[in-house]
Coordinates of C-alpha atoms and ligand atoms in Angstrom, one line a residue:
X1 CA -20.1 -3.9 26.7
X2 CA -16.6 -3.8 27.7
X3 CA -16.6 -1.0 30.2
X4 CA -12.5 -0.4 29.6
X5 CA -13.3 0.1 25.8
X6 CA -13.5 3.7 25.2
X7 CA -16.7 4.9 23.3
X8 CA -16.0 7.2 20.1
X9 CA -17.9 9.7 18.3
X10 CA -17.0 11.5 15.1
X11 CA -16.5 14.7 17.1
X12 CA -13.8 13.1 19.4
X13 CA -11.5 11.6 16.2
X14 CA -8.5 12.4 17.7
X15 CA -7.6 16.0 15.7
X16 CA -3.9 15.6 17.0
X17 CA -3.2 12.7 14.5
X18 CA -0.8 14.3 12.0
X19 CA -2.1 15.1 8.6
X20 CA 0.5 12.8 6.5
X21 CA 0.7 15.8 3.8
X22 CA 1.1 12.9 1.2
X23 CA -0.9 15.0 -1.7
X24 CA 1.8 17.6 -2.2
X25 CA 4.5 14.9 -2.3
X26 CA 2.7 13.1 -5.4
X27 CA 1.9 16.2 -7.1
X28 CA 5.5 17.2 -7.1
X29 CA 6.6 14.1 -8.2
X30 CA 4.6 13.9 -10.9
X31 CA 5.4 17.4 -12.1
X32 CA 9.1 16.5 -12.1
X33 CA 8.6 13.4 -14.4
X34 CA 6.5 15.2 -16.7
X35 CA 8.3 18.0 -17.1
X36 CA 11.3 15.4 -17.7
X37 CA 10.0 13.4 -20.4
X38 CA 8.0 16.0 -21.8
X39 CA 4.7 14.4 -21.1
X40 CA 1.7 15.5 -23.6
X41 CA 0.2 18.7 -21.9
X42 CA -3.5 17.5 -22.5
X43 CA -2.7 14.3 -20.9
X44 CA -0.8 16.3 -18.1
X45 CA -4.0 18.0 -17.6
X46 CA -6.1 15.0 -17.4
X47 CA -3.6 13.2 -14.9
X48 CA -3.5 16.3 -12.6
X49 CA -7.0 15.8 -11.6
X50 CA -9.2 12.9 -9.9
X51 CA -11.7 11.4 -11.9
X52 CA -14.2 11.1 -9.1
X53 CA -14.2 11.4 -5.3
X54 CA -16.8 10.0 -3.2
X55 CA -17.5 10.7 0.5
X56 CA -20.2 8.9 2.4
X57 CA -21.6 9.5 5.8
X58 CA -23.2 5.9 7.2
X59 CA -24.7 5.1 10.5
X60 CA -23.9 2.1 12.3
X61 CA -25.4 0.7 15.6
X62 CA -22.3 0.2 18.4
X63 CA -22.4 -2.6 20.8
X64 CA -23.9 -0.5 23.4
X65 CA -27.0 0.4 21.3
X66 CA -25.6 3.7 20.6
X67 CA -25.9 5.3 17.0
X68 CA -22.3 6.8 15.2
X69 CA -22.0 8.2 12.0
X70 CA -18.7 7.5 9.9
X71 CA -17.0 8.8 7.1
X72 CA -16.0 6.5 4.4
X73 CA -14.0 7.9 0.9
X74 CA -13.0 6.5 -2.4
X75 CA -11.3 8.1 -4.8
X76 CA -11.0 7.1 -8.5
X77 CA -8.0 8.9 -9.9
X78 CA -7.9 7.4 -13.2
X79 CA -9.2 4.6 -15.5
X80 CA -7.6 5.1 -19.0
X81 CA -5.8 1.4 -18.9
X82 CA -8.7 -0.7 -16.9
X83 CA -11.0 -0.6 -13.6
X84 CA -10.1 1.2 -10.9
X85 CA -8.2 -0.8 -8.6
X86 CA -6.5 -0.2 -5.0
X87 CA -6.7 -0.4 -0.9
X88 CA -9.1 0.8 1.7
X89 CA -7.7 1.7 4.6
X90 CA -8.9 2.4 8.3
X91 CA -6.7 4.7 10.0
X92 CA -7.5 8.4 11.9
X93 CA -5.5 10.0 8.9
X94 CA -8.0 8.8 6.2
X95 CA -9.3 12.3 4.7
X96 CA -9.9 13.4 1.0
X97 CA -6.2 14.7 0.6
X98 CA -4.8 11.2 1.7
X99 CA -7.1 9.4 -0.5
X100 CA -6.2 11.7 -3.5
X101 CA -2.8 11.1 -3.1
X102 CA -2.9 7.4 -2.6
X103 CA -5.5 6.9 -5.4
X104 CA -3.2 9.0 -8.0
X105 CA 0.4 6.6 -6.7
X106 CA -2.0 3.7 -7.5
X107 CA -2.4 5.0 -10.9
X108 CA 1.0 5.0 -11.4
X109 CA 2.1 1.6 -9.5
X110 CA -0.5 -0.2 -11.9
X111 CA 0.7 0.9 -14.9
X112 CA 4.3 0.4 -14.3
X113 CA 3.5 -3.0 -13.6
X114 CA 1.5 -3.2 -16.8
X115 CA -1.5 -4.3 -15.2
X116 CA -4.9 -3.5 -16.8
X117 CA -6.1 -1.3 -14.1
X118 CA -6.4 2.1 -13.1
X119 CA -5.9 3.7 -9.8
X120 CA -8.3 4.3 -6.6
X121 CA -7.8 4.1 -3.0
X122 CA -10.3 5.0 -0.3
X123 CA -11.0 3.9 3.5
X124 CA -12.7 5.1 6.8
X125 CA -11.6 7.6 9.3
X126 CA -11.2 5.6 12.3
X127 CA -9.0 3.9 14.6
X128 CA -10.0 0.3 14.1
X129 CA -8.9 -0.7 17.6
X130 CA -11.5 1.5 19.8
X131 CA -14.1 -1.0 18.0
X132 CA -14.9 -4.6 18.6
X133 CA -15.1 -7.2 15.9
X134 CA -18.7 -7.2 15.3
X135 CA -18.9 -3.3 15.3
X136 CA -16.0 -3.6 12.3
X137 CA -17.9 -5.9 10.6
X138 CA -21.0 -3.7 10.7
X139 CA -18.9 -0.3 10.0
X140 CA -17.7 -2.2 6.9
X141 CA -20.8 -4.0 5.5
X142 CA -22.8 -0.2 6.2
X143 CA -19.7 1.3 4.5
X144 CA -19.7 -1.1 1.3
X145 CA -23.6 -0.6 1.2
X146 CA -23.1 3.4 1.0
X147 CA -20.5 2.8 -1.9
X148 CA -23.2 0.9 -3.8
X149 CA -22.6 0.4 -7.4
X150 CA -19.4 3.0 -7.5
X151 CA -17.3 -0.1 -6.7
X152 CA -17.9 -3.4 -9.0
X153 CA -15.6 -6.5 -10.9
X154 CA -14.9 -4.5 -13.7
X155 CA -15.5 -1.0 -11.9
X156 CA -13.5 -0.7 -9.2
X157 CA -12.2 -3.2 -6.9
X158 CA -11.1 -2.8 -3.4
X159 CA -8.4 -4.5 -1.6
X160 CA -6.3 -4.5 1.9
X161 CA -4.3 -1.7 3.0
X162 CA -3.4 -0.5 6.2
X163 CA -5.7 -1.9 9.0
X164 CA -7.8 -3.9 6.9
X165 CA -7.5 -7.7 5.8
X166 CA -8.9 -10.6 4.6
X167 CA -11.5 -10.7 6.9
X168 CA -12.7 -7.3 6.0
X169 CA -12.5 -8.1 2.3
X170 CA -14.9 -11.2 3.0
X171 CA -17.4 -9.1 4.4
X172 CA -17.2 -6.5 1.4
X173 CA -17.6 -9.4 -1.3
X174 CA -20.0 -10.8 0.7
X175 CA -22.1 -7.5 1.2
X176 CA -21.9 -6.5 -2.2
X177 CA -23.1 -10.0 -3.8
X178 CA -26.2 -10.0 -1.4
X179 CA -27.1 -7.0 -2.7
X180 CA -27.4 -8.5 -6.6
X181 CA -29.3 -10.9 -7.7
X182 CA -28.6 -14.3 -6.2
X183 CA -27.8 -15.5 -10.0
X184 CA -25.0 -13.4 -10.0
X185 CA -23.5 -14.3 -6.5
X186 CA -20.9 -16.0 -7.8
X187 CA -19.6 -13.9 -11.0
X188 CA -19.1 -10.9 -8.4
X189 CA -16.4 -12.6 -6.2
X190 CA -13.9 -10.5 -7.9
X191 CA -15.4 -7.1 -6.4
X192 CA -12.4 -7.2 -4.1
X193 CA -9.3 -9.0 -3.7
X194 CA -7.1 -10.1 -0.9
X195 CA -9.9 -12.5 0.3
X196 CA -9.5 -15.4 2.4
X197 CA -8.8 -18.6 0.6
X198 CA -12.0 -20.0 1.4
X199 CA -14.1 -16.8 -0.2
X200 CA -12.2 -17.0 -3.2
X201 CA -9.1 -15.5 -2.3
X202 CA -5.7 -16.3 -3.6
X203 CA -3.0 -18.3 -2.2
X204 CA 0.5 -16.0 -1.4
X205 CA -1.8 -12.9 -1.8
X206 CA -1.4 -12.4 1.7
X207 CA 2.9 -12.1 1.5
X208 CA 2.7 -10.5 -1.8
X209 CA 3.5 -7.1 -1.3
X210 CA 6.6 -8.2 1.6
X211 CA 7.5 -10.9 -1.3
X212 CA 7.6 -8.2 -3.8
X213 CA 10.0 -5.7 -1.5
X214 CA 12.3 -8.4 -1.1
X215 CA 12.7 -9.6 -4.8
X216 CA 13.0 -5.8 -5.8
X217 CA 15.7 -5.8 -2.8
X218 CA 17.5 -8.7 -4.6
X219 CA 17.5 -6.8 -7.5
X220 CA 18.6 -3.9 -6.5
X221 CA 21.8 -5.8 -4.8
X222 CA 22.5 -7.4 -8.0
X223 CA 22.7 -3.9 -9.7
X224 CA 25.1 -3.1 -7.3
X225 CA 27.2 -6.1 -7.3
X226 CA 26.1 -6.8 -3.9
X227 CA 24.2 -9.3 -1.9
X228 CA 21.4 -9.0 0.8
X229 CA 22.8 -12.0 2.5
X230 CA 24.7 -10.6 5.8
X231 CA 23.0 -7.4 5.4
X232 CA 21.7 -5.6 8.4
X233 CA 18.0 -4.1 7.9
X234 CA 15.6 -1.9 10.1
X235 CA 11.6 -2.0 9.2
X236 CA 9.6 0.7 10.5
X237 CA 5.5 -0.6 10.8
X238 CA 4.9 -4.4 11.7
X239 CA 1.6 -5.0 9.8
X240 CA 1.4 -7.4 6.5
X241 CA 4.2 -5.6 4.8
X242 CA 6.5 -5.2 7.4
X243 CA 6.1 -8.7 8.9
X244 CA 6.2 -10.6 5.2
X245 CA 9.3 -8.4 4.5
X246 CA 11.2 -9.6 7.5
X247 CA 10.0 -13.0 6.9
X248 CA 11.6 -13.2 3.1
X249 CA 14.5 -11.2 4.2
X250 CA 15.5 -14.0 6.8
X251 CA 15.0 -16.5 4.2
X252 CA 17.9 -14.4 2.5
X253 CA 20.5 -14.2 5.3
X254 CA 19.7 -10.8 6.5
X255 CA 19.5 -9.7 9.8
X256 CA 16.7 -7.5 11.3
X257 CA 18.2 -4.9 14.1
X258 CA 15.2 -2.8 14.6
X259 CA 11.4 -2.7 14.2
X260 CA 9.3 0.5 15.3
X261 CA 5.5 0.5 15.4
X262 CA 3.0 3.5 16.6
X263 CA 3.6 2.0 20.2
X264 CA 7.2 1.1 20.8
X265 CA 10.9 1.1 18.9
X266 CA 12.5 -2.2 19.4
X267 CA 16.6 -3.0 18.7
X268 CA 18.5 -5.8 19.0
X269 CA 22.0 -5.8 17.2
X270 CA 22.1 -9.7 17.3
X271 CA 19.0 -9.9 15.3
X272 CA 15.5 -9.8 16.1
X273 CA 13.0 -13.0 15.4
X274 CA 10.3 -12.0 12.9
X275 CA 8.5 -15.1 13.8
X276 CA 8.7 -14.4 17.8
X277 CA 7.5 -11.0 17.1
X278 CA 4.9 -12.0 14.8
X279 CA 3.6 -14.1 17.5
X280 CA 4.0 -11.5 20.4
X281 CA 2.2 -8.8 18.2
X282 CA -0.6 -11.4 17.6
X283 CA -1.0 -12.3 20.9
X284 CA -1.0 -8.8 22.2
X285 CA -3.8 -6.7 19.8
X286 CA -1.1 -6.2 17.3
X287 CA 1.7 -4.3 19.0
X288 CA 5.5 -5.0 19.1
X289 CA 5.4 -3.2 22.7
X290 CA 6.4 -5.6 25.3
X291 CA 8.2 -8.1 23.1
X292 CA 10.7 -9.7 25.4
X293 CA 13.3 -10.5 22.7
X294 CA 14.9 -7.1 22.0
X295 CA 15.2 -3.8 23.9
X296 CA 13.3 -0.6 23.6
X297 CA 14.8 2.2 22.4
X298 CA 14.1 5.8 21.5
X299 CA 12.0 6.3 18.8
X300 CA 13.7 9.7 17.6
X301 CA 17.0 7.4 16.9
X302 CA 15.1 5.0 14.6
X303 CA 16.3 6.1 11.3
X304 CA 20.0 6.8 12.2
X305 CA 20.8 3.2 13.4
X306 CA 23.8 1.7 11.8
X307 CA 22.4 -0.6 9.3
X308 CA 22.4 -1.3 5.3
X309 CA 18.5 -1.5 4.5
X310 CA 16.1 0.6 5.7
X311 CA 12.2 -0.4 5.1
X312 CA 9.9 2.1 5.9
X313 CA 6.4 -0.5 5.9
X314 CA 4.1 2.2 7.7
X315 CA 2.3 5.5 7.2
X316 CA 3.3 8.2 4.8
X317 CA 5.7 11.2 5.3
X318 CA 8.0 9.2 7.8
X319 CA 11.6 10.0 6.0
X320 CA 11.7 14.1 5.9
X321 CA 13.8 16.8 6.5
X322 CA 14.3 16.0 10.2
X323 CA 15.8 12.5 9.9
X324 CA 17.0 11.8 6.2
X325 CA 20.1 13.6 6.9
X326 CA 21.1 10.5 9.8
X327 CA 19.8 7.6 7.7
X328 CA 23.2 5.8 7.2
X329 CA 21.9 2.8 5.2
X330 CA 23.0 2.1 1.5
X331 CA 19.0 2.1 0.0
X332 CA 15.0 2.7 1.0
X333 CA 13.1 0.3 0.2
X334 CA 9.8 1.6 0.3
X335 CA 7.3 -0.7 1.3
X336 CA 4.7 2.1 2.2
X337 CA 3.0 4.2 -0.1
X338 CA 4.5 7.7 0.0
X339 CA 7.0 7.2 3.0
X340 CA 9.8 9.4 1.7
X341 CA 8.6 13.3 1.1
X342 CA 10.3 15.5 -1.1
X343 CA 13.0 17.2 1.4
X344 CA 13.5 13.5 2.8
X345 CA 14.4 12.6 -0.9
X346 CA 16.9 15.6 -1.5
X347 CA 18.7 14.8 1.7
X348 CA 19.2 11.0 0.7
X349 CA 19.9 11.9 -2.6
X350 CA 22.9 14.1 -1.6
X351 CA 24.2 11.1 0.3
X352 CA 23.9 9.0 -2.5
X353 CA 21.6 6.6 -0.8
X354 CA 19.3 4.5 -3.0
X355 CA 15.9 4.6 -3.2
X356 CA 13.7 1.9 -4.6
X357 CA 10.3 3.7 -5.2
X358 CA 7.3 2.7 -3.5
X359 CA 5.3 2.2 -6.9
X360 CA 7.7 -0.1 -7.6
X361 CA 8.9 -1.4 -4.3
X362 CA 5.5 -2.2 -2.7
X363 CA 3.7 -3.1 -6.3
X364 CA 3.8 -7.0 -5.6
X365 CA 0.7 -6.6 -3.7
X366 CA -1.5 -5.2 -6.6
X367 CA 0.4 -7.7 -8.8
X368 CA -0.9 -10.4 -6.4
X369 CA -4.2 -9.0 -6.8
X370 CA -4.5 -9.0 -10.1
X371 CA -3.9 -12.7 -10.2
X372 CA -6.6 -12.9 -7.7
X373 CA -8.9 -11.1 -9.8
X374 CA -8.0 -13.3 -13.1
X375 CA -8.0 -16.5 -11.1
X376 CA -12.0 -15.4 -9.7
X377 CA -12.7 -14.6 -13.5
X378 CA -11.8 -17.8 -14.6
X379 CA -13.2 -19.6 -11.8
X380 CA -9.7 -21.2 -11.3
X381 CA -7.6 -22.2 -8.2
X382 CA -3.8 -21.4 -8.5
X383 CA -1.1 -22.7 -6.5
X384 CA 1.2 -20.9 -4.2
X385 CA 4.4 -21.7 -6.0
X386 CA 3.3 -20.6 -9.4
X387 CA 1.7 -17.4 -7.8
X388 CA 5.1 -16.4 -6.5
X389 CA 7.2 -17.5 -9.3
X390 CA 4.7 -15.0 -11.6
X391 CA 5.3 -12.7 -9.4
X392 CA 9.0 -12.5 -9.2
X393 CA 8.8 -12.6 -12.7
X394 CA 7.2 -9.3 -13.3
X395 CA 8.9 -7.6 -10.4
X396 CA 12.2 -8.1 -12.1
X397 CA 11.1 -6.9 -15.2
X398 CA 9.5 -3.6 -14.1
X399 CA 12.8 -3.1 -12.1
X400 CA 15.0 -3.9 -15.3
X401 CA 12.5 -1.5 -17.3
X402 CA 13.1 0.9 -14.3
X403 CA 16.7 0.9 -14.1
X404 CA 17.1 0.9 -17.8
X405 CA 15.1 4.1 -18.3
X406 CA 17.1 5.7 -15.4
X407 CA 20.1 5.2 -17.7
X408 CA 18.5 6.7 -20.6
X409 CA 17.1 9.8 -19.1
X410 CA 20.0 10.4 -16.3
X411 CA 17.6 10.3 -13.8
X412 CA 16.8 8.5 -10.4
X413 CA 14.8 5.6 -10.3
X414 CA 11.3 7.3 -8.9
X415 CA 11.5 9.7 -11.6
X416 CA 12.3 6.6 -14.2
X417 CA 9.5 4.9 -12.6
X418 CA 7.2 8.0 -13.3
X419 CA 8.2 8.1 -17.0
X420 CA 7.5 4.4 -17.5
X421 CA 4.3 4.4 -16.4
X422 CA 3.4 8.0 -17.8
X423 CA 4.5 6.7 -21.2
X424 CA 2.2 4.2 -20.7
X425 CA -0.9 6.3 -20.0
X426 CA -0.1 8.7 -22.7
X427 CA -0.1 6.4 -25.3
X428 CA -3.3 4.9 -24.3
X429 CA -4.9 8.3 -24.6
X430 CA -3.2 8.9 -28.1
X431 CA -4.3 6.1 -29.3
X432 CA -7.8 6.0 -28.3
X433 CA -8.5 10.0 -28.5
X434 CA -10.8 12.0 -26.2
X435 CA -14.7 11.0 -26.1
X436 CA -16.7 12.6 -27.6
Ligands
LIG501 N1 -3.3 -1.4 -0.5 C1 -2.1 -2.1 -1.8 C2 -1.4 -1.0 -2.1 O1 -1.4 -0.1 -1.9 C3 -3.0 -3.1 -2.7 C4 -3.6 -2.4 -3.7 C5 -4.4 -3.7 -4.4 O2 -4.3 -5.1 -4.3 O3 -5.6 -3.2 -5.1 O4 -1.0 -1.2 -3.4

């Protein structure tokens, strides 16, 4: 056992961690769009509730021999369009409200992208940095076992989210299929997406979300008769989404001038190299602190930096009444889920700052997941070039639909993205009817 590593019990989960408060935000966004499009009242009632909410408490033996009991969540919001789909996050802020909000956003996201999926989300309320790899493996496997048949390749398909990765998805797939008959082992591969390549993963799924953020930014620039080339941008969060967004924006000739994570805020007006920063972060337990290629600055000043593009790619409720008024950029590209709250949004709108809404901007991830799921179902292996090409086409289509619907209803892009998604759900309910 590592004597420096704090041992944690559920009782000592950091209660100072601020709740993200995303549930209120998603319900306000939903009510606003439903009013404007005059959503069928019955469908509105259905979509205002989640279909099922699973909370599991499960024990795991830690490396020091002690037993810890963890709490995991899976909220399944709606499956009118197909199996439930959405990530699992390992974070201190995971609770029933955040899982509900994130599950609801997944329903809108998959409907908007035209995928045959519903929406779900879940995770475990932990700080994974406090656990060894072996402990994380046992926690993940025991969580999967506790979820049992509440997930499944045609029922509910988890994927990576904050602090979960391809390795964790491989453990879930292996645990799930190990509890089933050996005869079905390989027909269960697609119980999760975002797996490593050797375990049935898809080439390109790792970068799909960040790639998608950049595709939507290019589509935004085209609409505004601009080019992202030469633009300056800032990124909050340097996990999977933050890094890959920076990687692809560098290729487009944009300059990363600041990055913020939970440990530090880095600034260099001449540009920060995302590849060097990734190497630093990988070598330092996934933190940007201590990187010598940029200066550290006051975290409070981050959003007020002089730049063209802001990419929130971390937690929810980051752009709020407290900082939105100071943002100078032309556009906020929501790589994270729910990064802008209602007051933050009002202030951005007052300043005519465009928002590429999360359910469009970060939907490259779940679209990539859909291709992985299809690849597994068909027992095929696809190449990265074709994956990225299909992804780009799908996202450009979604962007066009959102922009055209915004013009039709004379509304902002978030509201129009909701309208496109809700129309599809409304149509499904109207055509199918309600059992019995
Ligand atoms: N966690 C990602 C999201 O929020 C991906 C979900 C998925 O691929 O199912 O969209």
